[in-house]
Amino acid sequence: MISFFACLALLIIGFLTYSKVAEKVFGPDDRKPPALTMTDGSDYVPMGTPRIFLIQLLNIAGLGPIFGALAGACWGPSVFLWITFGTLLGGGIHDYMVGMMSMRHKGASVSELTGTYLGNTMKQVMRVFSVILLVLVGVAFSTGPANLLAMLTPDILNSRFWLAVVLIYYFIATFVPIDKVIGKIYPFFGICLIVMALGVGGAILFKGYHIPEITLSNLHPSGNPIWPTMFISVACGAISGFHATQSPLMARCLTNEKDGRKVFYGAMVAEGVIALIWAAAGVAFYDGTGGLLTALGNGQSSVVYEICFKLLGPVGAVIAMIGVIACPISSADTAYRSARLTLADWFQLDQKPVKNRLILTIPLLAVGSILTQFDVQIVWRYFSWSNQTLAMIALWSASVYLFQRKRFYWITVVPATFMSAVSFTYILIAKEGFQLSTGIAYPAGILFAAACFGVFVYTCILGKGKDTPNVSEEEKATA
């Protein structure tokens, strides 16, 4: 239990200290942000910072810090270390830099930011990559909530009925101004997510459950290697590329650059705390990794429901059902919205006119509704890998951004190099990848990370890159 509290303290201290280091490195100032200079009543809508914080938390979290933390806890309390340091050194830096870069570039999506700093080829790759990833998130989080709602209502309201309702909601949330639906209901569900985590954490502590101390031993019952599988499995609880698609949404609503630390870095730390609580609850409630892995065999939603119900009673059951229904829906609707904005940036289509929003929203939801009729689990298996690969690319983009402005770029270069090794090693050993042995995958992952680092050094530090984008005159004047 000492380990758990030590990691919790580190997360809090890290936010109070390291986030300020990140802020100093980036250098926010008093310039007017896009929310004030480009207000359109649709996506660029000024909102208060506390409200934006709760929206950002739900945007990036959903069930990610719960499901991912429970999966990561199957390796034992060593996951506490990854959640803590991954959040502070990786996820917080990633989310903050992408969000702030987006504010400096008129609320640009991550694909456009990538193109600005890694070149046109990477921009085209990221455009396609991002849209596919976001639509898959929308599809995956459509049928699950629909099935759960069907279980809780009369037979006449079957899963097809609720799927139609969910898709109609997605259309509305994707299409209407961000402050009309997302801005009104997300803060409430963000509070629910926090309350659920605090309730579970408090019950674990006060009802005498044993939270084991950290050990670096691999405690996974199936013997799955910690590196890099655990680092991929936790995802949203430590660092997630999906966050890079979400932060620009709030970058278009923040009214002060200096609030970026609280929103982008702060929401990531809050997610890390939630993940830490659920990881501890998983190993404590099921008395070890063996019991947890067995329980997860019945589905992650059932594990969440069981823990909440037995620890918190009927109230906990209600909170759990709100979580496993509302949280995935919140991930999906902002995924579709991010996809719309990515396409809008791609085709330079102004989203203030209603007609232009419909031009993108209708096809996106049409494709999403068609895909819900198929088994997308085979494709979805690649989500975890593609998610962390996106984080890797976003961090390298931020590294070039900082280098060009003569800022301390090592704050992003180190986690970018680390995530390069994680992503490449995973796809080499994973079942959905090349299924190579660790004897081959581990050295190859290290070599790939070294190669990425070498390209950065050669292109930026040594100044050998012919196609390295230059800082705009406007940015030079304000850097």
XYZ file of C-alpha atoms in Angstrom:
479
model
C 0.000 0.000 0.000
C 2.987 2.297 0.573
C 3.851 2.009 -3.116
C 0.360 3.075 -4.122
C 0.431 6.187 -1.950
C 3.972 7.015 -3.077
C 2.881 6.918 -6.733
C -0.214 8.969 -5.944
C 1.950 11.573 -4.223
C 4.354 11.616 -7.176
C 1.508 12.321 -9.585
C 0.344 15.275 -7.523
C 3.860 16.612 -6.941
C 4.671 16.070 -10.606
C 1.752 18.210 -11.674
C 2.749 20.965 -9.255
C 6.367 20.943 -10.466
C 7.092 19.198 -13.769
C 4.053 20.658 -15.512
C 5.480 24.089 -14.733
C 8.753 23.012 -16.332
C 6.833 22.042 -19.464
C 5.002 25.358 -19.370
C 8.252 27.288 -19.083
C 9.729 25.328 -21.981
C 6.777 26.088 -24.250
C 6.374 29.706 -23.123
C 2.661 30.612 -23.168
C 1.952 34.340 -23.356
C -0.895 36.855 -23.468
C -1.666 36.661 -27.194
C -5.307 36.207 -28.151
C -6.032 32.505 -28.785
C -8.138 31.114 -31.669
C -11.228 30.961 -29.437
C -11.238 34.774 -29.407
C -9.796 35.590 -32.831
C -11.687 32.950 -34.836
C -14.962 32.583 -32.925
C -17.486 30.903 -35.228
C -20.226 29.692 -32.884
C -19.568 26.072 -33.854
C -16.084 24.770 -33.008
C -14.300 27.950 -31.963
C -16.371 28.779 -28.900
C -14.905 30.475 -25.804
C -15.647 28.553 -22.585
C -14.538 28.765 -18.952
C -11.400 26.908 -17.875
C -13.015 24.608 -15.229
C -15.623 23.566 -17.767
C -12.985 22.933 -20.422
C -10.929 20.881 -17.938
C -13.847 18.505 -17.292
C -14.618 18.251 -21.015
C -10.964 17.538 -21.788
C -10.838 14.885 -19.066
C -13.838 13.060 -20.477
C -12.600 13.567 -24.058
C -9.281 11.862 -23.393
C -10.446 9.400 -20.744
C -13.793 7.725 -21.286
C -13.217 4.188 -20.048
C -9.558 4.256 -21.135
C -7.978 4.750 -17.689
C -10.276 2.046 -16.283
C -10.065 -0.682 -18.924
C -6.404 -0.005 -19.692
C -5.418 0.076 -16.030
C -7.231 -3.198 -15.310
C -5.495 -4.844 -18.278
C -2.131 -3.457 -17.165
C -2.683 -4.618 -13.578
C -2.489 -8.213 -14.833
C 1.294 -7.732 -14.747
C 1.066 -6.776 -11.088
C 1.795 -3.545 -9.192
C 4.748 -2.781 -11.471
C 2.085 -1.083 -13.578
C 1.967 1.642 -10.910
C 5.386 2.832 -12.079
C 4.370 3.055 -15.734
C 1.144 4.886 -14.929
C 3.024 7.387 -12.753
C 6.093 8.126 -14.841
C 4.312 7.558 -18.153
C 1.764 10.183 -17.152
C 4.263 12.761 -15.918
C 7.081 12.345 -18.450
C 5.079 11.119 -21.436
C 1.335 11.655 -21.441
C 1.293 15.044 -19.737
C 4.031 16.399 -22.011
C 2.347 14.903 -25.100
C -1.090 16.347 -24.345
C 0.220 19.745 -23.285
C 2.510 20.232 -26.276
C -0.073 19.136 -28.847
C -2.776 21.289 -27.261
C -0.528 24.355 -27.092
C 0.852 23.828 -30.604
C -2.718 23.645 -31.847
C -3.520 26.953 -30.127
C -0.497 28.527 -31.836
C -1.679 27.196 -35.202
C -5.291 28.380 -35.207
C -6.647 25.187 -33.614
C -5.094 22.893 -36.236
C -5.633 19.142 -35.961
C -2.719 16.840 -35.184
C -2.367 15.762 -38.826
C -1.822 19.367 -39.933
C 0.643 19.968 -37.096
C 2.542 16.858 -38.151
C 2.725 18.112 -41.722
C 4.052 21.480 -40.598
C 6.930 19.956 -38.633
C 7.606 16.544 -40.177
C 6.838 17.322 -43.799
C 4.091 16.828 -46.368
C 4.454 13.048 -46.647
C 3.857 12.572 -42.951
C 0.924 14.979 -43.142
C -0.806 12.835 -45.761
C -0.106 9.685 -43.765
C -1.439 11.230 -40.573
C -4.554 12.562 -42.278
C -5.579 9.103 -43.393
C -4.288 7.455 -40.229
C -6.170 9.846 -37.932
C -9.512 9.655 -39.721
C -9.462 5.847 -39.854
C -8.484 5.627 -36.184
C -11.210 8.066 -35.128
C -13.941 6.326 -37.132
C -12.889 2.986 -35.623
C -13.226 4.492 -32.145
C -16.707 5.687 -33.059
C -17.714 2.279 -34.396
C -16.258 0.301 -31.494
C -18.062 2.483 -28.961
C -21.450 2.252 -30.650
C -22.536 -1.375 -30.275
C -21.282 -1.788 -26.684
C -23.402 0.965 -25.112
C -26.366 -0.065 -27.294
C -26.189 -3.647 -26.010
C -25.965 -2.495 -22.382
C -28.936 -0.170 -22.784
C -30.938 -3.026 -24.319
C -30.197 -5.168 -21.237
C -31.606 -2.457 -18.942
C -34.814 -1.730 -20.873
C -37.906 -3.721 -22.026
C -37.406 -6.283 -24.798
C -39.129 -4.077 -27.356
C -36.240 -1.634 -26.986
C -33.636 -4.014 -28.383
C -30.017 -3.390 -29.291
C -30.904 -2.283 -32.838
C -33.215 0.381 -31.448
C -30.560 1.686 -29.078
C -27.887 1.528 -31.767
C -30.046 3.818 -33.886
C -30.503 6.152 -30.906
C -26.764 6.192 -30.213
C -25.928 6.948 -33.852
C -28.494 9.763 -33.959
C -26.900 11.215 -30.832
C -23.458 10.958 -32.458
C -24.751 12.863 -35.467
C -26.122 15.617 -33.238
C -22.991 15.849 -31.074
C -20.726 15.880 -34.147
C -22.765 18.485 -35.986
C -24.064 21.057 -33.478
C -21.894 23.742 -31.801
C -19.554 22.281 -29.216
C -21.060 24.229 -26.327
C -24.621 23.019 -26.976
C -24.275 19.291 -26.226
C -20.687 18.396 -25.361
C -20.187 21.597 -23.400
C -23.316 21.016 -21.330
C -23.289 17.292 -20.480
C -19.578 16.432 -20.460
C -18.756 18.332 -17.263
C -21.405 16.282 -15.438
C -20.089 12.942 -16.688
C -16.520 14.094 -16.054
C -17.477 14.588 -12.410
C -19.116 11.129 -12.414
C -15.857 9.588 -13.661
C -13.936 11.258 -10.828
C -16.526 10.304 -8.193
C -16.524 6.676 -9.349
C -12.732 6.470 -9.028
C -12.653 8.167 -5.622
C -15.463 5.928 -4.347
C -13.706 2.751 -5.482
C -10.361 3.925 -4.119
C -11.838 4.877 -0.762
C -13.697 1.574 -0.432
C -10.550 -0.434 -1.210
C -8.664 1.412 1.497
C -11.310 1.504 4.207
C -12.658 -2.028 3.716
C -9.310 -3.626 4.381
C -8.279 -4.832 0.926
C -4.576 -5.405 0.462
C -2.807 -3.392 -2.238
C 0.504 -5.176 -2.932
C 3.812 -3.351 -3.035
C 5.653 -2.726 -6.272
C 7.852 -5.508 -7.587
C 9.598 -5.570 -10.939
C 8.802 -9.266 -11.358
C 6.465 -10.291 -14.166
C 3.322 -11.466 -12.373
C 1.182 -11.985 -15.485
C -0.464 -15.445 -15.157
C 0.067 -16.136 -18.864
C 3.662 -14.976 -18.807
C 3.123 -12.183 -21.337
C 6.238 -10.007 -21.383
C 6.093 -6.678 -19.573
C 8.055 -5.011 -22.353
C 6.437 -3.710 -24.443
C 2.990 -5.286 -23.964
C 2.127 -3.630 -20.651
C 3.158 -0.235 -22.032
C 0.752 -0.685 -24.940
C -2.096 -2.133 -22.846
C -2.355 0.733 -20.340
C -2.449 3.377 -23.113
C -4.809 6.167 -21.937
C -3.712 5.730 -18.318
C -0.164 6.805 -19.162
C 0.198 8.120 -22.727
C -2.171 7.893 -25.670
C -2.056 9.182 -29.230
C -5.840 9.441 -29.173
C -5.365 12.442 -26.891
C -3.553 14.219 -29.739
C -6.786 14.101 -31.727
C -8.794 15.472 -28.794
C -6.648 18.303 -27.443
C -7.229 20.502 -30.543
C -10.957 20.463 -29.723
C -10.296 22.342 -26.505
C -7.489 24.390 -28.079
C -10.289 26.054 -30.044
C -12.168 26.935 -26.849
C -9.491 28.073 -24.362
C -9.424 31.826 -23.848
C -5.934 32.064 -22.322
C -2.749 30.224 -23.276
C -1.638 30.246 -19.651
C -4.557 27.988 -18.734
C -3.219 25.277 -21.052
C -1.167 23.676 -18.277
C -4.247 23.194 -16.091
C -6.350 21.822 -18.936
C -4.002 19.678 -21.037
C -1.393 18.546 -18.504
C -3.852 18.660 -15.587
C -6.458 16.453 -17.274
C -3.757 13.896 -18.097
C -2.624 13.784 -14.463
C -6.248 13.402 -13.336
C -6.544 10.490 -15.753
C -3.337 9.015 -14.350
C -4.772 9.194 -10.828
C -7.938 7.434 -12.012
C -5.859 4.753 -13.725
C -3.699 4.254 -10.621
C -6.798 3.763 -8.454
C -8.339 1.228 -10.834
C -5.073 -0.690 -11.247
C -4.800 -0.950 -7.457
C -8.460 -1.924 -7.183
C -8.035 -4.681 -9.763
C -5.204 -6.512 -8.000
C -6.636 -5.851 -4.517
C -10.270 -6.782 -5.173
C -9.401 -10.057 -6.928
C -6.508 -10.821 -4.573
C -3.843 -10.968 -7.232
C -3.295 -11.045 -10.962
C -4.655 -14.563 -11.432
C -8.100 -13.700 -10.133
C -8.118 -10.434 -12.083
C -7.228 -12.114 -15.379
C -9.946 -14.727 -14.847
C -12.515 -12.003 -14.125
C -11.494 -10.063 -17.217
C -12.349 -13.132 -19.243
C -16.012 -12.232 -18.667
C -15.492 -8.758 -20.105
C -14.087 -5.532 -18.714
C -17.524 -3.977 -18.256
C -18.576 -6.849 -16.009
C -15.437 -6.341 -13.898
C -16.209 -2.625 -13.494
C -19.794 -3.414 -12.516
C -18.778 -6.118 -10.030
C -16.178 -3.960 -8.307
C -18.510 -0.948 -8.054
C -21.512 -2.967 -6.901
C -19.704 -4.982 -4.228
C -17.709 -2.026 -2.935
C -20.329 0.716 -3.142
C -23.650 -1.135 -3.175
C -26.630 -0.076 -5.310
C -25.300 3.466 -5.632
C -22.060 2.061 -6.975
C -23.980 -0.058 -9.457
C -25.746 3.021 -10.795
C -22.457 4.921 -11.041
C -20.849 1.943 -12.783
C -23.632 1.706 -15.349
C -23.376 5.438 -16.015
C -19.656 4.942 -16.512
C -19.743 1.945 -18.841
C -22.507 3.516 -20.944
C -21.774 7.249 -20.899
C -17.972 7.087 -21.011
C -17.638 5.082 -24.246
C -20.335 7.250 -25.823
C -18.338 10.334 -24.876
C -15.226 8.859 -26.511
C -17.113 8.059 -29.702
C -18.903 11.346 -30.228
C -15.740 13.421 -29.824
C -13.936 10.920 -32.070
C -16.446 11.622 -34.835
C -16.191 15.350 -34.155
C -12.395 15.198 -34.365
C -12.684 13.247 -37.612
C -14.923 15.995 -39.027
C -12.443 18.692 -38.043
C -9.502 16.688 -39.421
C -11.299 16.412 -42.759
C -12.220 20.097 -42.606
C -8.553 21.024 -42.141
C -7.604 18.594 -44.897
C -9.987 20.032 -47.497
C -9.894 23.582 -46.073
C -13.642 23.581 -45.604
C -14.905 26.344 -43.312
C -17.128 24.758 -40.651
C -19.103 27.831 -39.689
C -21.741 27.320 -42.430
C -24.233 24.587 -41.548
C -24.004 23.163 -45.061
C -20.268 22.533 -44.766
C -20.683 20.709 -41.473
C -23.347 18.492 -43.013
C -21.123 17.722 -46.002
C -18.655 16.037 -43.653
C -20.878 14.801 -40.834
C -23.346 12.810 -42.950
C -20.717 10.682 -44.787
C -18.775 10.059 -41.565
C -21.812 8.793 -39.679
C -22.978 6.830 -42.722
C -19.654 4.971 -42.893
C -19.704 4.470 -39.136
C -23.237 3.048 -39.148
C -22.347 0.628 -41.954
C -19.248 -0.584 -40.107
C -21.296 -1.345 -36.990
C -22.923 -4.166 -38.974
C -19.603 -5.955 -39.342
C -17.185 -7.545 -36.925
C -14.453 -4.936 -36.683
C -12.582 -6.709 -33.880
C -9.821 -7.895 -36.192
C -9.100 -4.340 -37.270
C -9.671 -3.051 -33.723
C -6.825 -5.212 -32.444
C -4.494 -2.798 -34.183
C -5.913 0.148 -32.263
C -3.589 -0.170 -29.266
C -0.529 -0.207 -31.489
C -1.724 2.562 -33.817
C -2.719 4.625 -30.777
C 0.805 4.589 -29.355
C 2.335 5.065 -32.792
C 0.301 8.246 -33.152
C 1.663 9.415 -29.781
C 5.185 8.730 -31.004
C 4.639 10.820 -34.152
C 3.039 13.661 -32.194
C 6.018 13.783 -29.812
C 8.497 13.934 -32.688
C 6.456 16.783 -34.197
C 6.615 18.618 -30.877
C 10.374 18.015 -30.747
C 10.881 19.755 -34.086
C 8.574 22.569 -32.976
C 10.643 23.167 -29.830
C 13.953 22.868 -31.670
C 12.960 25.482 -34.220
C 12.121 27.896 -31.425
C 15.361 27.212 -29.544
C 13.467 25.653 -26.654
C 14.546 22.720 -24.476
C 13.510 20.017 -26.984
C 14.827 17.107 -24.877
C 11.602 17.247 -22.868
C 9.843 15.688 -25.882
C 12.768 13.936 -27.586
C 13.267 11.492 -24.693
C 9.636 10.255 -24.517
C 9.443 10.269 -28.343
C 12.467 7.959 -28.517
C 11.030 5.735 -25.789
C 7.655 5.448 -27.528
C 9.407 4.679 -30.806
C 10.951 1.624 -29.167
C 7.615 0.629 -27.580
C 5.582 0.880 -30.787
C 8.060 -0.847 -33.088
C 8.852 -3.658 -30.654
C 5.169 -4.355 -30.033
C 4.188 -4.737 -33.688
C 7.071 -7.167 -34.150
C 6.037 -9.523 -31.322
C 2.238 -9.074 -31.224
C -0.231 -11.672 -32.488
C -1.707 -9.039 -34.778
C 1.812 -8.170 -35.916
C 4.764 -10.255 -37.093
C 4.877 -12.625 -34.094
C 8.664 -12.558 -33.923
C 10.638 -13.728 -30.920
C 11.755 -11.274 -28.282
C 15.349 -12.103 -29.222
C 14.711 -10.422 -32.576
C 12.085 -7.854 -31.597
C 13.925 -6.307 -28.653
C 17.143 -5.380 -30.513
C 15.106 -4.275 -33.551
C 13.001 -1.972 -31.365
C 16.113 -0.403 -29.871
C 17.635 0.063 -33.326
C 14.443 1.663 -34.639
C 14.317 4.099 -31.716
C 17.994 4.911 -32.253
C 17.307 5.477 -35.949
C 14.442 7.889 -35.173
C 16.673 9.743 -32.739
C 19.463 9.775 -35.325
C 17.179 11.275 -37.969
C 16.180 14.026 -35.551
C 19.819 14.781 -34.714
C 20.887 14.700 -38.378
C 17.946 16.777 -39.616
C 17.588 19.307 -36.824
C 20.602 19.497 -34.541
C 23.164 19.067 -37.332
C 20.980 21.059 -39.750
C 21.273 18.558 -42.604
C 17.554 18.317 -43.353
C 16.684 19.907 -46.697
C 12.944 19.689 -46.143
C 12.780 20.784 -42.521
C 9.881 23.280 -42.326
C 10.839 26.769 -41.260
C 9.274 28.797 -38.493
C 6.755 31.229 -39.954
C 7.508 34.933 -39.744
C 4.601 35.341 -37.300
C 6.012 32.616 -35.064
C 9.509 34.091 -35.241
C 8.146 37.409 -34.068
C 6.392 35.866 -31.071
C 8.767 33.000 -30.193
